[in-house]
PDB file of C-alpha atoms in Angstrom:
ATOM      1  CA  MET C   1       3.882  35.859  27.995  1.00  0.00           C
ATOM      2  CA  GLN C   2       2.661  33.575  30.792  1.00  0.00           C
ATOM      3  CA  ARG C   3      -0.298  32.648  28.608  1.00  0.00           C
ATOM      4  CA  ASN C   4       2.047  31.469  25.840  1.00  0.00           C
ATOM      5  CA  ARG C   5       4.001  29.341  28.322  1.00  0.00           C
ATOM      6  CA  THR C   6       0.781  27.821  29.626  1.00  0.00           C
ATOM      7  CA  GLU C   7      -0.428  27.004  26.121  1.00  0.00           C
ATOM      8  CA  ALA C   8       2.963  25.509  25.188  1.00  0.00           C
ATOM      9  CA  ALA C   9       2.961  23.349  28.329  1.00  0.00           C
ATOM     10  CA  ARG C  10      -0.577  22.198  27.596  1.00  0.00           C
ATOM     11  CA  ALA C  11       0.400  21.303  24.009  1.00  0.00           C
ATOM     12  CA  ARG C  12       3.371  19.263  25.258  1.00  0.00           C
ATOM     13  CA  ASP C  13       1.176  17.391  27.708  1.00  0.00           C
ATOM     14  CA  ASP C  14      -1.652  16.735  25.248  1.00  0.00           C
ATOM     15  CA  THR C  15      -2.220  12.965  25.274  1.00  0.00           C
ATOM     16  CA  ARG C  16      -5.122  12.700  22.874  1.00  0.00           C
ATOM     17  CA  GLN C  17      -4.616   9.873  20.397  1.00  0.00           C
ATOM     18  CA  TRP C  18      -4.638  12.041  17.288  1.00  0.00           C
ATOM     19  CA  VAL C  19      -1.990  14.314  18.833  1.00  0.00           C
ATOM     20  CA  ARG C  20       0.219  11.334  19.717  1.00  0.00           C
ATOM     21  CA  ASN C  21      -0.246   9.955  16.197  1.00  0.00           C
ATOM     22  CA  ARG C  22       0.692  13.305  14.663  1.00  0.00           C
ATOM     23  CA  ARG C  23       3.824  13.582  16.832  1.00  0.00           C
ATOM     24  CA  GLU C  24       4.829  10.013  15.981  1.00  0.00           C
ATOM     25  CA  ARG C  25       4.371  10.680  12.252  1.00  0.00           C
ATOM     26  CA  THR C  26       6.327  13.944  12.486  1.00  0.00           C
ATOM     27  CA  ARG C  27       9.206  12.215  14.278  1.00  0.00           C
ATOM     28  CA  HIS C  28       9.209   9.450  11.663  1.00  0.00           C
ATOM     29  CA  LEU C  29       9.376  11.952   8.794  1.00  0.00           C
ATOM     30  CA  ILE C  30      12.167  13.896  10.481  1.00  0.00           C
ATOM     31  CA  GLU C  31      14.156  10.677  10.909  1.00  0.00           C
ATOM     32  CA  LEU C  32      13.691   9.822   7.219  1.00  0.00           C
ATOM     33  CA  GLY C  33      14.894  13.286   6.263  1.00  0.00           C
ATOM     34  CA  GLY C  34      17.907  12.711   8.476  1.00  0.00           C
ATOM     35  CA  LEU C  35      18.720   9.577   6.496  1.00  0.00           C
ATOM     36  CA  VAL C  36      18.648  11.561   3.255  1.00  0.00           C
ATOM     37  CA  GLN C  37      21.051  14.055   4.836  1.00  0.00           C
ATOM     38  CA  LYS C  38      23.268  11.315   6.343  1.00  0.00           C
ATOM     39  CA  ALA C  39      23.631   9.658   2.929  1.00  0.00           C
ATOM     40  CA  GLY C  40      24.960  12.940   1.540  1.00  0.00           C
ATOM     41  CA  LEU C  41      22.205  13.174  -1.053  1.00  0.00           C
ATOM     42  CA  VAL C  42      21.277  16.766  -0.235  1.00  0.00           C
ATOM     43  CA  GLU C  43      24.749  18.028  -1.103  1.00  0.00           C
ATOM     44  CA  LEU C  44      25.184  15.718  -4.090  1.00  0.00           C
ATOM     45  CA  VAL C  45      22.101  17.102  -5.850  1.00  0.00           C
ATOM     46  CA  ASN C  46      22.482  20.680  -4.553  1.00  0.00           C
ATOM     47  CA  ASP C  47      19.303  20.359  -2.470  1.00  0.00           C
ATOM     48  CA  ASP C  48      17.230  19.798  -5.640  1.00  0.00           C
ATOM     49  CA  ARG C  49      14.101  18.153  -4.300  1.00  0.00           C
ATOM     50  CA  ALA C  50      12.796  17.196  -7.730  1.00  0.00           C
ATOM     51  CA  THR C  51      15.995  15.209  -8.328  1.00  0.00           C
ATOM     52  CA  LEU C  52      15.665  13.512  -4.947  1.00  0.00           C
ATOM     53  CA  LEU C  53      12.030  12.635  -5.624  1.00  0.00           C
ATOM     54  CA  GLY C  54      12.930  11.259  -9.051  1.00  0.00           C
ATOM     55  CA  ALA C  55      15.639   9.080  -7.496  1.00  0.00           C
ATOM     56  CA  PHE C  56      13.223   7.793  -4.861  1.00  0.00           C
ATOM     57  CA  LEU C  57      10.611   7.059  -7.521  1.00  0.00           C
ATOM     58  CA  ASP C  58      13.240   5.112  -9.454  1.00  0.00           C
ATOM     59  CA  ILE C  59      14.079   3.088  -6.333  1.00  0.00           C
ATOM     60  CA  ALA C  60      10.371   2.440  -5.704  1.00  0.00           C
ATOM     61  CA  GLN C  61       9.898   1.262  -9.291  1.00  0.00           C
ATOM     62  CA  ARG C  62      12.834  -1.129  -8.964  1.00  0.00           C
ATOM     63  CA  LEU C  63      11.374  -2.562  -5.772  1.00  0.00           C
ATOM     64  CA  GLN C  64       7.954  -3.028  -7.372  1.00  0.00           C
ATOM     65  CA  GLU C  65       9.345  -4.940 -10.333  1.00  0.00           C
ATOM     66  CA  ASP C  66       9.287  -8.690 -10.061  1.00  0.00           C
ATOM     67  CA  GLY C  67      11.934 -11.035 -11.336  1.00  0.00           C
ATOM     68  CA  GLN C  68      15.642 -10.683 -11.802  1.00  0.00           C
ATOM     69  CA  SER C  69      17.573  -7.683 -12.983  1.00  0.00           C
ATOM     70  CA  GLU C  70      21.269  -7.155 -13.518  1.00  0.00           C
ATOM     71  CA  GLU C  71      21.562  -6.334  -9.781  1.00  0.00           C
ATOM     72  CA  GLY C  72      19.821  -9.598  -8.778  1.00  0.00           C
ATOM     73  CA  THR C  73      16.387 -10.087  -7.307  1.00  0.00           C
ATOM     74  CA  VAL C  74      14.540  -7.421  -5.361  1.00  0.00           C
ATOM     75  CA  ALA C  75      15.315  -9.372  -2.186  1.00  0.00           C
ATOM     76  CA  ASP C  76      19.031  -9.422  -3.101  1.00  0.00           C
ATOM     77  CA  LEU C  77      19.012  -5.702  -3.759  1.00  0.00           C
ATOM     78  CA  CYS C  78      17.246  -4.937  -0.455  1.00  0.00           C
ATOM     79  CA  ALA C  79      19.628  -7.221   1.438  1.00  0.00           C
ATOM     80  CA  ARG C  80      22.631  -5.473  -0.109  1.00  0.00           C
ATOM     81  CA  TRP C  81      21.219  -2.023   0.723  1.00  0.00           C
ATOM     82  CA  ARG C  82      20.439  -3.130   4.278  1.00  0.00           C
ATOM     83  CA  ARG C  83      23.963  -4.473   4.865  1.00  0.00           C
ATOM     84  CA  ARG C  84      25.464  -1.275   3.553  1.00  0.00           C
ATOM     85  CA  GLY C  85      23.183   0.826   5.762  1.00  0.00           C
ATOM     86  CA  LEU C  86      23.973  -1.231   8.847  1.00  0.00           C
ATOM     87  CA  ARG C  87      27.693  -0.832   8.175  1.00  0.00           C
ATOM     88  CA  ALA C  88      27.221   2.937   7.895  1.00  0.00           C
ATOM     89  CA  PHE C  89      25.309   3.048  11.202  1.00  0.00           C
ATOM     90  CA  ASP C  90      28.047   0.968  12.857  1.00  0.00           C
ATOM     91  CA  ALA C  91      30.732   3.278  11.480  1.00  0.00           C
ATOM     92  CA  ASP C  92      28.859   6.287  12.897  1.00  0.00           C
ATOM     93  CA  LYS C  93      28.642   4.606  16.312  1.00  0.00           C
ATOM     94  CA  GLU C  94      32.361   3.845  16.266  1.00  0.00           C
ATOM     95  CA  ALA C  95      33.176   7.417  15.231  1.00  0.00           C
ATOM     96  CA  ALA C  96      30.950   8.788  18.005  1.00  0.00           C
ATOM     97  CA  GLY C  97      32.626   6.476  20.521  1.00  0.00           C
ATOM     98  CA  ALA C  98      36.050   7.611  19.370  1.00  0.00           C
ATOM     99  CA  GLU C  99      34.970  11.243  19.752  1.00  0.00           C
ATOM    100  CA  VAL C 100      33.812  10.604  23.323  1.00  0.00           C
ATOM    101  CA  MET C 101      37.148   8.949  24.115  1.00  0.00           C
ATOM    102  CA  HIS C 102      38.984  11.896  22.560  1.00  0.00           C
ATOM    103  CA  LEU C 103      36.988  14.365  24.667  1.00  0.00           C
ATOM    104  CA  ARG C 104      37.667  12.358  27.839  1.00  0.00           C
ATOM    105  CA  GLN C 105      41.406  12.460  27.168  1.00  0.00           C
ATOM    106  CA  GLU C 106      41.322  16.250  26.893  1.00  0.00           C
ATOM    107  CA  GLU C 107      39.582  16.823  30.245  1.00  0.00           C
ATOM    108  CA  PRO C 108      41.441  18.534  33.038  1.00  0.00           C
ATOM    109  CA  LEU C 109      42.253  16.264  35.959  1.00  0.00           C
ATOM    110  CA  GLY C 110      39.493  15.917  38.510  1.00  0.00           C
ATOM    111  CA  MET C 111      36.666  16.621  36.061  1.00  0.00           C
ATOM    112  CA  GLU C 112      34.028  13.971  35.455  1.00  0.00           C
ATOM    113  CA  VAL C 113      32.266  13.382  32.159  1.00  0.00           C
ATOM    114  CA  ARG C 114      28.489  13.285  32.343  1.00  0.00           C
ATOM    115  CA  GLU C 115      26.698  11.476  29.577  1.00  0.00           C
TER     116      GLU C 115
END
């Protein structure tokens, strides 16, 4: 048991470049998966990964095409998606802030909130 703890501690403290790169890549992929979940896509397609991949391939194809489509240029489309995403992030921040305020209002007197 102690051996497992020692090995786990050593793995956490491993600073070799390839280990840092692997951790950074893993974190990046987890964050991207979180975006798929946050957008509600997992539920909308019943967790069908082939459908998700097909949708992403369609998006990639649209972005690779040059010229103008019915949605505008690729730059217009990306700008519209970015604005919508930023609004969603802002809405999440506001909702989280409102939740913190709600929790603070429910505290018994004399209790401090630690963040």
